[in-house]
Short mmCIF file of C-alpha atoms in Angstrom, two decimals:
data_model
loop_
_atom_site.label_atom_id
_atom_site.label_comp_id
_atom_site.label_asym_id
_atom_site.label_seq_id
_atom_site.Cartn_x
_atom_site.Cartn_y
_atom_site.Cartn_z
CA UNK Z 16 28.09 3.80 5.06
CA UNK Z 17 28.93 0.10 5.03
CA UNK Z 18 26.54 -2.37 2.88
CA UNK Z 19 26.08 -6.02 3.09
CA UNK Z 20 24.42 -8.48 0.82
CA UNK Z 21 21.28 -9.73 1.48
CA UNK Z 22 18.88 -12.36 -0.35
CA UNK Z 23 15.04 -11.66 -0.27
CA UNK Z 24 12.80 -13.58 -2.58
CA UNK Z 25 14.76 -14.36 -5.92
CA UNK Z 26 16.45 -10.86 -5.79
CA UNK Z 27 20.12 -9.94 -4.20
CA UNK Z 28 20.29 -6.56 -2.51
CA UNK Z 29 22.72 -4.40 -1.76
CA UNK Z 30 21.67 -2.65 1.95
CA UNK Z 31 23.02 -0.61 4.55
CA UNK Z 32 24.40 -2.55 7.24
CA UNK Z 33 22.89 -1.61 10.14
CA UNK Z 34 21.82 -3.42 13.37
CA UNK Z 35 18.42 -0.36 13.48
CA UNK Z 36 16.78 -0.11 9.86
CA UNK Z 37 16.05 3.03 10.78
CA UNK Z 38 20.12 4.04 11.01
CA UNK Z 39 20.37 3.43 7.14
CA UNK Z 40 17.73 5.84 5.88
CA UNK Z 41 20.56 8.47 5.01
CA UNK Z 42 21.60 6.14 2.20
CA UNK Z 43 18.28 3.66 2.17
CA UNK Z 44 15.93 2.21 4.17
CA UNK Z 45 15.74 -1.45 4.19
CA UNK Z 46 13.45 -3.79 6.93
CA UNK Z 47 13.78 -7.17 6.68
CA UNK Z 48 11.14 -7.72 8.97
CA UNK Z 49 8.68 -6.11 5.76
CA UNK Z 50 9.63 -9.49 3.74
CA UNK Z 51 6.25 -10.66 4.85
CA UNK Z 52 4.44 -7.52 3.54
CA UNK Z 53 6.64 -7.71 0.40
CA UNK Z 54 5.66 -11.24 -0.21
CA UNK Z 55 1.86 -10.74 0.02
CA UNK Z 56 2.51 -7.67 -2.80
CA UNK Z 57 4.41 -9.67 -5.21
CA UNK Z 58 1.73 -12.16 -5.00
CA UNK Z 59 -1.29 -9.43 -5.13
CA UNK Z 60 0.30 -8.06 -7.96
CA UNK Z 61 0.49 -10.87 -9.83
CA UNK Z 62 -3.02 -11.52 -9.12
CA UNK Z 63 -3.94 -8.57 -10.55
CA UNK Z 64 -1.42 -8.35 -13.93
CA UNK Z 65 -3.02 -11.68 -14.48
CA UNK Z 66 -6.42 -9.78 -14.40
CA UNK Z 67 -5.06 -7.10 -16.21
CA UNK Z 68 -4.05 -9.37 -19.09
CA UNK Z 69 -6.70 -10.89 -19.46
CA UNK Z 70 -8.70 -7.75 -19.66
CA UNK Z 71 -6.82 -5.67 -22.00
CA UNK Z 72 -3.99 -8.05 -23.53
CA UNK Z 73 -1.20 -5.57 -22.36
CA UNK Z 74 0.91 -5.26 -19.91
CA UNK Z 75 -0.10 -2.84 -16.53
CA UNK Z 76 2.77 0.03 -15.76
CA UNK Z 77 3.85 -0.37 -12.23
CA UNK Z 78 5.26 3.01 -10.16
CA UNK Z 79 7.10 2.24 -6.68
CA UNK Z 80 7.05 5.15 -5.40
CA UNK Z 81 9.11 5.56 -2.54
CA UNK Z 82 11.68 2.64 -3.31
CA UNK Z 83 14.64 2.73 -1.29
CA UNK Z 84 16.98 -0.29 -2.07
CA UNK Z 85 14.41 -0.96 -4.51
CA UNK Z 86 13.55 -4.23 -2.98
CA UNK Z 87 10.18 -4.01 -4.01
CA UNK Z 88 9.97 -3.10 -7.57
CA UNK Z 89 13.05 -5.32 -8.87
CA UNK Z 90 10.81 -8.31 -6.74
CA UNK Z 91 7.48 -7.22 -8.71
CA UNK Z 92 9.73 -7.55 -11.83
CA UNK Z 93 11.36 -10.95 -10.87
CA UNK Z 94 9.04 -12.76 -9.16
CA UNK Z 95 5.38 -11.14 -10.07
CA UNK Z 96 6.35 -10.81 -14.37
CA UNK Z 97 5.88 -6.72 -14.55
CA UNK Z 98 7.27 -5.98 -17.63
CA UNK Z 99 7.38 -2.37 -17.14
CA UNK Z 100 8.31 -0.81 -13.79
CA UNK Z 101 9.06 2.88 -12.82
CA UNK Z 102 10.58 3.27 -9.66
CA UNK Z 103 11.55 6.34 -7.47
CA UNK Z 104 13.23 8.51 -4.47
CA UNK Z 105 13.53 12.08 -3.37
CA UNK Z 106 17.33 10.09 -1.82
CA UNK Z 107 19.46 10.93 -4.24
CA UNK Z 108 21.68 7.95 -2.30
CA UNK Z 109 18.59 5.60 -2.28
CA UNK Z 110 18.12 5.88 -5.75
CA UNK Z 111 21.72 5.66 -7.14
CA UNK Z 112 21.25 2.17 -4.86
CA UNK Z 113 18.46 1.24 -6.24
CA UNK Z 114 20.50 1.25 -9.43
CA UNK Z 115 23.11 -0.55 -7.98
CA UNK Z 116 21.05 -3.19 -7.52
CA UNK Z 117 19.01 -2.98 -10.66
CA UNK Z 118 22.50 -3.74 -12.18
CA UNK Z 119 22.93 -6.77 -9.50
CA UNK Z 120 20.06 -8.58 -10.83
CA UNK Z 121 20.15 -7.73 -14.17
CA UNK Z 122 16.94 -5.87 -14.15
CA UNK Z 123 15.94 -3.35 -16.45
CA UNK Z 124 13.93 -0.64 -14.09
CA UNK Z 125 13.48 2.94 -15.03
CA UNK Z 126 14.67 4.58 -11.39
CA UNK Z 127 13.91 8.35 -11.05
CA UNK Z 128 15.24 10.42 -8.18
CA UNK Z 129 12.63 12.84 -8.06
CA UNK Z 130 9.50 13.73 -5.52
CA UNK Z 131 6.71 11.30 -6.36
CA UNK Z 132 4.29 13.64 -5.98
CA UNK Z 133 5.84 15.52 -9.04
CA UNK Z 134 5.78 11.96 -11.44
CA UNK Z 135 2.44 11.17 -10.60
CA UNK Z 136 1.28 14.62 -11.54
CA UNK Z 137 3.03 14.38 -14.83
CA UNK Z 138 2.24 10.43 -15.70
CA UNK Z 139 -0.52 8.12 -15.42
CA UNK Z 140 0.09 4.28 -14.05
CA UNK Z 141 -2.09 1.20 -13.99
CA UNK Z 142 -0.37 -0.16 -10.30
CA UNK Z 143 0.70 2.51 -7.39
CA UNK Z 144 2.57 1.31 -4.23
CA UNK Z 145 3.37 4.06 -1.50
CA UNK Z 146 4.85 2.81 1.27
CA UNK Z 147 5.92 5.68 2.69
CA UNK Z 148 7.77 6.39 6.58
CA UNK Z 149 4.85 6.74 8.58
CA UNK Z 150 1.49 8.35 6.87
CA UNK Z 151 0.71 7.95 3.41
CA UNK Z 152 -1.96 10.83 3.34
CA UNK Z 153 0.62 13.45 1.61
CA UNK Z 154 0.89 11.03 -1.63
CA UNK Z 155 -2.82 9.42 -1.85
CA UNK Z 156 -4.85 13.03 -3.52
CA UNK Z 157 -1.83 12.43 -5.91
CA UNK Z 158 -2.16 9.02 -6.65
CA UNK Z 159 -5.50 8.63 -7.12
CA UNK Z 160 -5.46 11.22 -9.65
CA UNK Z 161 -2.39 9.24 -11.44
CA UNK Z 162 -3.78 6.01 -11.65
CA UNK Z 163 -6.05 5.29 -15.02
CA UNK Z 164 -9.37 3.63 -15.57
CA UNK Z 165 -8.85 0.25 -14.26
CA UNK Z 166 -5.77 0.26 -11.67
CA UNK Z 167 -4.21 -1.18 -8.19
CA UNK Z 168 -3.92 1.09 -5.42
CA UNK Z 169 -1.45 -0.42 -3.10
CA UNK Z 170 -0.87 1.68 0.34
CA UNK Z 171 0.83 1.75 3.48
CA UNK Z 172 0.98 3.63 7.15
CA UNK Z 173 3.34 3.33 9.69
CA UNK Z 174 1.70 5.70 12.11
CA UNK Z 175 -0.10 3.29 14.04
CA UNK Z 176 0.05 5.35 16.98
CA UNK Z 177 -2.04 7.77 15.31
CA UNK Z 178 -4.64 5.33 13.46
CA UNK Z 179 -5.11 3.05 16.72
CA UNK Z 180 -5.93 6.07 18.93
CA UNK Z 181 -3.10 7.07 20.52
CA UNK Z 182 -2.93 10.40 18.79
CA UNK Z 183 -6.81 10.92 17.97
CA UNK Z 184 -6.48 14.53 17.46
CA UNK Z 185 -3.61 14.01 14.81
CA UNK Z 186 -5.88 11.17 12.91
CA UNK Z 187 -8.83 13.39 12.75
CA UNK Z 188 -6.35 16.04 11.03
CA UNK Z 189 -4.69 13.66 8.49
CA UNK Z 190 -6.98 11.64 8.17
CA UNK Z 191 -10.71 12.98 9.06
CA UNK Z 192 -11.70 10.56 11.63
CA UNK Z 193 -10.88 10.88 15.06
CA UNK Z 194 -9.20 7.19 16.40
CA UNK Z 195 -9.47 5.63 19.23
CA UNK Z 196 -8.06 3.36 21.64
CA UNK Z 197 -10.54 0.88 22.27
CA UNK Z 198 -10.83 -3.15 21.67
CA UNK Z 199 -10.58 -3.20 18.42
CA UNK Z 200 -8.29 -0.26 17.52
CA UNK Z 201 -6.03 -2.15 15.04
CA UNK Z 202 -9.47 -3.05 13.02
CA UNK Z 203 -10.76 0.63 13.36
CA UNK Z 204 -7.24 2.21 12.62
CA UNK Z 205 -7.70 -0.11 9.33
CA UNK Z 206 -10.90 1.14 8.79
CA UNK Z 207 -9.83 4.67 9.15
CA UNK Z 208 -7.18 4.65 6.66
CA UNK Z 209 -9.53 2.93 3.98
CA UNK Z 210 -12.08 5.73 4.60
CA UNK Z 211 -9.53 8.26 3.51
CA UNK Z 212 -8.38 6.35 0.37
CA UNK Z 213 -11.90 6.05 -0.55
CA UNK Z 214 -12.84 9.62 -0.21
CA UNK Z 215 -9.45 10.74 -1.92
CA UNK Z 216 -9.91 7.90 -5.19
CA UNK Z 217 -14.08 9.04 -5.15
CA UNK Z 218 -12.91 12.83 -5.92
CA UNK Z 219 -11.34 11.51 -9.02
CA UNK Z 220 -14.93 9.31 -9.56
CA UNK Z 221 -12.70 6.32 -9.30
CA UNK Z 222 -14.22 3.37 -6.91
CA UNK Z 223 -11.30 2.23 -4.41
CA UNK Z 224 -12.64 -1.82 -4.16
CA UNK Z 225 -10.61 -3.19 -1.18
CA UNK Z 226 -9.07 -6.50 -2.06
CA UNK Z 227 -6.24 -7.06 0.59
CA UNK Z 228 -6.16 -5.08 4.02
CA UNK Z 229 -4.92 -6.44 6.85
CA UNK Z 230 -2.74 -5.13 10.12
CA UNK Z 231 0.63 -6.42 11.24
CA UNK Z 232 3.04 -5.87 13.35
CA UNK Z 233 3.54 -1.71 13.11
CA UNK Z 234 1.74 -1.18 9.87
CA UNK Z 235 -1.70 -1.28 8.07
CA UNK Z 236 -1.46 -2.42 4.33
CA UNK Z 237 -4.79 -1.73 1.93
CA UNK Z 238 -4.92 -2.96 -1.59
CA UNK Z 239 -7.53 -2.61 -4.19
CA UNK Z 240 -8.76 -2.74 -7.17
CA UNK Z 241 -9.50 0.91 -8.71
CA UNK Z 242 -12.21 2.16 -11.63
CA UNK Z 243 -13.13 5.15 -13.14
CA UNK Z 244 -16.74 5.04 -12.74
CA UNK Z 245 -19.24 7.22 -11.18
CA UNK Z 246 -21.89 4.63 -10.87
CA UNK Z 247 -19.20 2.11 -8.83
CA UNK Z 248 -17.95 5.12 -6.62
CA UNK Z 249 -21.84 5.62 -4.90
CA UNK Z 250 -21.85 2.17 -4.67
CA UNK Z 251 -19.00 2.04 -2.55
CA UNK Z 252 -19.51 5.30 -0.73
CA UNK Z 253 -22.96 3.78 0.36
CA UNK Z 254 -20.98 1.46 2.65
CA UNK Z 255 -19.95 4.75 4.81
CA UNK Z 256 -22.08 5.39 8.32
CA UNK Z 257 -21.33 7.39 11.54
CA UNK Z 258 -19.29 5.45 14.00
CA UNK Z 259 -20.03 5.32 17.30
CA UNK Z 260 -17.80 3.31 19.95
CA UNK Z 261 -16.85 2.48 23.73
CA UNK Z 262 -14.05 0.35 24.47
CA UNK Z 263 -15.77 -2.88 23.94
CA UNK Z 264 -18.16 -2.39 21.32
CA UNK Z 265 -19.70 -0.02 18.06
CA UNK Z 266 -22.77 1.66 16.88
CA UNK Z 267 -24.00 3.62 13.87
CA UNK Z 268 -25.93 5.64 16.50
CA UNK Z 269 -25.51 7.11 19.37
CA UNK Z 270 -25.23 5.18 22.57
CA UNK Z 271 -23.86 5.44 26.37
CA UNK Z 272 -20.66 6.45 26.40
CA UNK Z 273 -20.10 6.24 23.15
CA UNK Z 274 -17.04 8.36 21.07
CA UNK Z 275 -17.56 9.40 17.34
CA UNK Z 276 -15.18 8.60 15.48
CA UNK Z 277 -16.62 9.94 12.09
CA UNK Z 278 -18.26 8.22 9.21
CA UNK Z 279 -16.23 5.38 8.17
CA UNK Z 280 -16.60 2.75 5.27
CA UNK Z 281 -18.27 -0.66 7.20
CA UNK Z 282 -18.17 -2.60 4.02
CA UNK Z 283 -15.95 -5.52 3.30
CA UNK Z 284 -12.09 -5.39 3.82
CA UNK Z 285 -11.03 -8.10 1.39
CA UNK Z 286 -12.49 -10.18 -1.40
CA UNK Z 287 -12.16 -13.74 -1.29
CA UNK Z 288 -11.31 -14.97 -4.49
CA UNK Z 289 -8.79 -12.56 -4.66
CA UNK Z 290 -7.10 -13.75 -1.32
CA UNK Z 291 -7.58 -17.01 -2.71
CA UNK Z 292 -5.47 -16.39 -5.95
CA UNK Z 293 -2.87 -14.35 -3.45
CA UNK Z 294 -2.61 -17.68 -1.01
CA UNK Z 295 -1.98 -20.43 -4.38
CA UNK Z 296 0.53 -17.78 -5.82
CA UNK Z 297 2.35 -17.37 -2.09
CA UNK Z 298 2.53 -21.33 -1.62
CA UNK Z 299 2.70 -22.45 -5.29
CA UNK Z 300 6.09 -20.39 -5.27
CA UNK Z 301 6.96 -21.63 -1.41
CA UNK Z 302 6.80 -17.91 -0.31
CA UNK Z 303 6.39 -17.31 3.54
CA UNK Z 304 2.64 -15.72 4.53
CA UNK Z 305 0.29 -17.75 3.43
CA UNK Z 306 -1.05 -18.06 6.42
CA UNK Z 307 -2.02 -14.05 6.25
CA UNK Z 308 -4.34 -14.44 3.68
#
């Protein structure tokens, strides 16, 4: 397959060149309409290695799970200061690319072609991004068991049919709550995929704090801050209540007409002072999205 050069941040790519992103997933797939999504990372990441620093006086171990061009690690390494960045692909093509363009930027980045689910049983990171082709549910048991004691958890899903209640039936079996398709789907769909990373980090008594979750355009995006601490995990699994809804509003109890959806986290979505350091970072380096935050 043809590739063309492409600029996205301060990295040059090497990507399939394709009018559909979805023709070059035989060698790797590349959206340039994710920029925005990528942008908000790099600075969120940042935000937190700056944390992390400050914390422990080391550096955090990043793992990119599902890379592809490998966009998205060689920008956390460029543009966020990770020192230390594992990436990977089951694509045997997408990861050979991913080295190509390692090479192209003169990045140093540790690029396995293996099934993730395999490396995070094995190692233990401080930062996990999945952002997988359609639902992340397959990877998240896995990652919350990789990450250690004081971690991000970066995560996204595709299958917004499914989480904004198209498909309710195939939410309530990936993800235990049953979606709907009411006023506020995209919100609820959000909500829905929290739940289940909270549930799946609290097995590992590690608290899932969301920092960053927002909706746009065809995916959901949810990043928090993780610790390993029982105390911190009932604290957040106290924000959890049945969820009750009709197309225009919701209950935690039964009501007319109402549709359970399940019991869902009804706590906060974002914290403000991190969206704050993720806005100065995105316009103190003139990247597009602050307005997101």
């Amino acid at each position: 397959m043809k590739l063309k050069r492409v600029e996205e941040g301060k990295v040059e790519l090497f990507v399939p060149d394709v009018e559909i992103p979805e023709h070059g997933r035989g060698i790797a797939f590349y959206n340039p309409a994710m920029r925005l999504d990528r942008n908000l990372s790099v600075a969120a990441l940042a935000s937190f290695r700056k944390i992390y620093l400050e914390r422990f006086r080391t550096e955090p171990v990043v793992f990119d799970a599902l890379t592809a061009t490998g966009v998205r690690a060689l920008r956390y390494v460029k543009e966020a200061g990770v020192k230390e960045c594992v990436a990977c692909d089951t694509n045997e093509n997408a990861a050979e690319l991913a080295r190509q363009n390692a090479k192209l930027n003169n990045i140093n980045l540790e690029i396995l072609n293996q099934d993730a689910r395999k490396v995070m049983l094995e190692r233990n990171f401080d930062v996990i991004d999945l952002d997988p082709f359609g639902t992340p549910a397959n990877f998240l048991p896995f990652a919350a068991r990789s990450l250690k004691r004081f971690s991000l958890l970066c995560v996204t899903a595709t299958d917004t049919a499914t989480l904004f209640g198209k498909y309710p039936d195939a939410s309530m079996r990936r993800y235990f709550a049953r979606s709907a398709n009411v006023g506020f789907a995209r919100e609820l769909g959000l909500r829905i995929l929290l739940s289940f990373i909270i549930r799946e980090c609290a097995k590992f008594n590690k608290a899932f704090v969301p920092k960053l979750c927002y909706v746009h355009r065809h995916y959901v995006r949810c990043i928090g801050l993780v610790e390993k601490s029982k105390e911190k995990t009932n604290e957040v699994l106290k924000h959890f209540s049945p969820l009750y809804v009709s197309p225009i509003e919701w209950h935690t109890k039964p009501f007319n007409g109402s549709y359970f959806v399940g019991n869902i986290f009804l706590g906060p979505i974002r914290d403000v002072a991190f969206c704050k350091a993720v806005e100065e970072f995105l316009l103190s380096n003139r990247l597009d999205g602050a307005e997101v935050v």
